[in-house]
Amino acid sequence: MDLDLLSAAVAAEGFMPEDEGRALARAALDAPDGPILEVGSYLGKSTLYLAAAARARGGKVVTVDHHRGSEEHQVGWEYHEPGLVDPAVGLIDTLPGFRRTIAAARAEDVVVAVVARAEEFAALWSAPLAFLFLDGSHTDESAQRDLGSWAPHLAVGGILAIHDVFPDPADGGQAPYRIYRQALDTGEFTEIPGQGSLRLLRRDRFAPEDA
């Protein structure tokens, strides 16, 4: 993979531990042919890990984020950063920081950034995905929405990656864990080795009603 992009990913601001980021990149590199798509990019740290794989594959990574921040980024919440608030509108805006991250890493040739709500973009998407990374807002409602709108686009043989999966509530929020369990319980996926809170599931088939 592109070592410069991996180094840039390690140095970038964000919440992806290095061991999980490298595991994410390896899984994307080993996925079958087809598009790589990320739901939830924040300031672009995980995007760079995926970009390192995409460049090695001779492809691109598509990332979709509304860039208004997740619940935990809003005023009064744990991960709020006042510097990310656009004073003109009084709302979080992570897009300028995301663009700086991607440009500084010279990854604009492999990153296709879509500014939209994930479920709205999913309704417009038609190509089968080789790799799907879910790392958006961690409320139950939004996590369920991301899984429900994007998992149907994942091809047989494709990889579903879910971040921040913590079986023990003491370690973190439970919404990603619940969609991870939900995906497994469909019988459509087989778990393959992940890393830390990063879970990786390979799609083996579609349920009969979705075939």
PDB file of C-alpha atoms in Angstrom, residues 36-149:
ATOM      1  CA  ILE A  36     -14.976   1.135  -1.635  1.00  0.00           C
ATOM      2  CA  LEU A  37     -17.455   3.329   0.261  1.00  0.00           C
ATOM      3  CA  GLU A  38     -17.207   4.982   3.671  1.00  0.00           C
ATOM      4  CA  VAL A  39     -20.179   6.290   5.645  1.00  0.00           C
ATOM      5  CA  GLY A  40     -18.962   8.953   8.089  1.00  0.00           C
ATOM      6  CA  SER A  41     -15.604  10.606   7.422  1.00  0.00           C
ATOM      7  CA  TYR A  42     -15.341  13.401  10.039  1.00  0.00           C
ATOM      8  CA  LEU A  43     -11.946  15.036   9.316  1.00  0.00           C
ATOM      9  CA  GLY A  44     -10.667  12.328   6.991  1.00  0.00           C
ATOM     10  CA  LYS A  45      -8.420  10.122   9.132  1.00  0.00           C
ATOM     11  CA  SER A  46     -10.115   6.812   8.283  1.00  0.00           C
ATOM     12  CA  THR A  47     -10.558   8.030   4.705  1.00  0.00           C
ATOM     13  CA  LEU A  48      -6.781   8.140   4.299  1.00  0.00           C
ATOM     14  CA  TYR A  49      -6.445   4.533   5.447  1.00  0.00           C
ATOM     15  CA  LEU A  50      -9.000   3.550   2.814  1.00  0.00           C
ATOM     16  CA  ALA A  51      -7.294   5.786   0.251  1.00  0.00           C
ATOM     17  CA  ALA A  52      -4.028   3.884   0.773  1.00  0.00           C
ATOM     18  CA  ALA A  53      -5.844   0.681  -0.164  1.00  0.00           C
ATOM     19  CA  ALA A  54      -7.739   2.314  -3.025  1.00  0.00           C
ATOM     20  CA  ARG A  55      -4.574   3.648  -4.610  1.00  0.00           C
ATOM     21  CA  ALA A  56      -2.928   0.226  -4.399  1.00  0.00           C
ATOM     22  CA  ARG A  57      -6.031  -1.293  -6.041  1.00  0.00           C
ATOM     23  CA  GLY A  58      -6.014   1.307  -8.803  1.00  0.00           C
ATOM     24  CA  GLY A  59      -9.416   2.559  -7.685  1.00  0.00           C
ATOM     25  CA  LYS A  60     -11.069   5.178  -5.516  1.00  0.00           C
ATOM     26  CA  VAL A  61     -12.800   5.503  -2.178  1.00  0.00           C
ATOM     27  CA  VAL A  62     -16.164   7.229  -2.053  1.00  0.00           C
ATOM     28  CA  THR A  63     -16.992   8.883   1.252  1.00  0.00           C
ATOM     29  CA  VAL A  64     -20.388  10.243   2.240  1.00  0.00           C
ATOM     30  CA  ASP A  65     -20.919  12.608   5.181  1.00  0.00           C
ATOM     31  CA  HIS A  66     -23.218  15.579   5.762  1.00  0.00           C
ATOM     32  CA  HIS A  67     -20.303  17.215   7.640  1.00  0.00           C
ATOM     33  CA  ARG A  68     -22.572  18.783  10.267  1.00  0.00           C
ATOM     34  CA  GLY A  69     -21.157  16.484  12.938  1.00  0.00           C
ATOM     35  CA  SER A  70     -22.599  13.586  14.882  1.00  0.00           C
ATOM     36  CA  GLU A  71     -24.579  14.009  18.101  1.00  0.00           C
ATOM     37  CA  GLU A  72     -21.415  13.730  20.188  1.00  0.00           C
ATOM     38  CA  HIS A  73     -19.888  16.687  18.309  1.00  0.00           C
ATOM     39  CA  GLN A  74     -22.681  19.121  19.116  1.00  0.00           C
ATOM     40  CA  VAL A  75     -22.583  21.846  21.784  1.00  0.00           C
ATOM     41  CA  GLY A  76     -22.605  20.388  25.287  1.00  0.00           C
ATOM     42  CA  TRP A  77     -21.546  16.894  24.206  1.00  0.00           C
ATOM     43  CA  GLU A  78     -18.321  15.039  24.980  1.00  0.00           C
ATOM     44  CA  TYR A  79     -16.507  15.508  21.680  1.00  0.00           C
ATOM     45  CA  HIS A  80     -17.605  19.042  20.843  1.00  0.00           C
ATOM     46  CA  GLU A  81     -14.878  21.223  19.322  1.00  0.00           C
ATOM     47  CA  PRO A  82     -15.829  24.924  19.199  1.00  0.00           C
ATOM     48  CA  GLY A  83     -13.305  25.480  16.418  1.00  0.00           C
ATOM     49  CA  LEU A  84     -15.397  23.318  14.081  1.00  0.00           C
ATOM     50  CA  VAL A  85     -18.448  25.592  14.349  1.00  0.00           C
ATOM     51  CA  ASP A  86     -19.062  27.768  11.286  1.00  0.00           C
ATOM     52  CA  PRO A  87     -19.855  31.194  12.816  1.00  0.00           C
ATOM     53  CA  ALA A  88     -21.841  32.221   9.756  1.00  0.00           C
ATOM     54  CA  VAL A  89     -24.517  29.600  10.407  1.00  0.00           C
ATOM     55  CA  GLY A  90     -23.768  28.477  13.969  1.00  0.00           C
ATOM     56  CA  LEU A  91     -23.436  24.819  12.970  1.00  0.00           C
ATOM     57  CA  ILE A  92     -20.630  22.263  12.979  1.00  0.00           C
ATOM     58  CA  ASP A  93     -18.832  22.110   9.632  1.00  0.00           C
ATOM     59  CA  THR A  94     -16.159  19.424   9.301  1.00  0.00           C
ATOM     60  CA  LEU A  95     -15.882  19.736   5.505  1.00  0.00           C
ATOM     61  CA  PRO A  96     -13.058  22.347   5.445  1.00  0.00           C
ATOM     62  CA  GLY A  97     -10.978  20.243   7.838  1.00  0.00           C
ATOM     63  CA  PHE A  98     -11.719  17.102   5.834  1.00  0.00           C
ATOM     64  CA  ARG A  99     -10.625  18.779   2.625  1.00  0.00           C
ATOM     65  CA  ARG A 100      -7.402  20.017   4.238  1.00  0.00           C
ATOM     66  CA  THR A 101      -6.612  16.496   5.472  1.00  0.00           C
ATOM     67  CA  ILE A 102      -7.124  14.941   2.052  1.00  0.00           C
ATOM     68  CA  ALA A 103      -5.260  17.697   0.209  1.00  0.00           C
ATOM     69  CA  ALA A 104      -2.287  17.678   2.606  1.00  0.00           C
ATOM     70  CA  ALA A 105      -1.947  13.919   2.071  1.00  0.00           C
ATOM     71  CA  ARG A 106      -2.158  14.381  -1.720  1.00  0.00           C
ATOM     72  CA  ALA A 107      -5.062  11.960  -1.841  1.00  0.00           C
ATOM     73  CA  GLU A 108      -7.533  14.033  -3.844  1.00  0.00           C
ATOM     74  CA  ASP A 109      -6.966  11.781  -6.859  1.00  0.00           C
ATOM     75  CA  VAL A 110      -8.363   8.727  -5.066  1.00  0.00           C
ATOM     76  CA  VAL A 111     -10.992  10.266  -2.734  1.00  0.00           C
ATOM     77  CA  VAL A 112     -14.462  11.123  -4.027  1.00  0.00           C
ATOM     78  CA  ALA A 113     -16.228  13.114  -1.310  1.00  0.00           C
ATOM     79  CA  VAL A 114     -20.019  13.349  -1.326  1.00  0.00           C
ATOM     80  CA  VAL A 115     -21.643  15.882   0.998  1.00  0.00           C
ATOM     81  CA  ALA A 116     -25.046  14.399   1.776  1.00  0.00           C
ATOM     82  CA  ARG A 117     -26.959  12.380   4.315  1.00  0.00           C
ATOM     83  CA  ALA A 118     -25.965   8.759   3.881  1.00  0.00           C
ATOM     84  CA  GLU A 119     -29.484   7.402   3.417  1.00  0.00           C
ATOM     85  CA  GLU A 120     -30.302  10.016   0.767  1.00  0.00           C
ATOM     86  CA  PHE A 121     -27.176   9.192  -1.222  1.00  0.00           C
ATOM     87  CA  ALA A 122     -27.844   5.449  -0.845  1.00  0.00           C
ATOM     88  CA  ALA A 123     -31.165   5.931  -2.648  1.00  0.00           C
ATOM     89  CA  LEU A 124     -29.212   7.242  -5.663  1.00  0.00           C
ATOM     90  CA  TRP A 125     -26.462   4.609  -5.608  1.00  0.00           C
ATOM     91  CA  SER A 126     -26.685   1.595  -7.929  1.00  0.00           C
ATOM     92  CA  ALA A 127     -23.258  -0.089  -8.240  1.00  0.00           C
ATOM     93  CA  PRO A 128     -22.530  -3.206  -6.137  1.00  0.00           C
ATOM     94  CA  LEU A 129     -20.007  -2.391  -3.414  1.00  0.00           C
ATOM     95  CA  ALA A 130     -16.877  -4.423  -2.724  1.00  0.00           C
ATOM     96  CA  PHE A 131     -16.235  -2.800   0.644  1.00  0.00           C
ATOM     97  CA  LEU A 132     -18.555  -0.848   2.950  1.00  0.00           C
ATOM     98  CA  PHE A 133     -17.293   0.928   6.074  1.00  0.00           C
ATOM     99  CA  LEU A 134     -19.925   2.166   8.542  1.00  0.00           C
ATOM    100  CA  ASP A 135     -18.637   4.792  10.965  1.00  0.00           C
ATOM    101  CA  GLY A 136     -21.330   7.454  11.055  1.00  0.00           C
ATOM    102  CA  SER A 137     -23.358   8.802  13.952  1.00  0.00           C
ATOM    103  CA  HIS A 138     -23.590   6.274  16.798  1.00  0.00           C
ATOM    104  CA  THR A 139     -27.203   6.660  17.850  1.00  0.00           C
ATOM    105  CA  ASP A 140     -29.395   3.611  17.333  1.00  0.00           C
ATOM    106  CA  GLU A 141     -31.590   5.455  14.864  1.00  0.00           C
ATOM    107  CA  SER A 142     -28.745   6.596  12.624  1.00  0.00           C
ATOM    108  CA  ALA A 143     -26.758   3.343  12.859  1.00  0.00           C
ATOM    109  CA  GLN A 144     -29.857   1.351  11.882  1.00  0.00           C
ATOM    110  CA  ARG A 145     -30.495   3.760   9.033  1.00  0.00           C
ATOM    111  CA  ASP A 146     -26.929   3.431   7.721  1.00  0.00           C
ATOM    112  CA  LEU A 147     -27.042  -0.366   7.827  1.00  0.00           C
ATOM    113  CA  GLY A 148     -30.502  -0.552   6.300  1.00  0.00           C
ATOM    114  CA  SER A 149     -29.764   1.837   3.463  1.00  0.00           C
TER     115      SER A 149
END
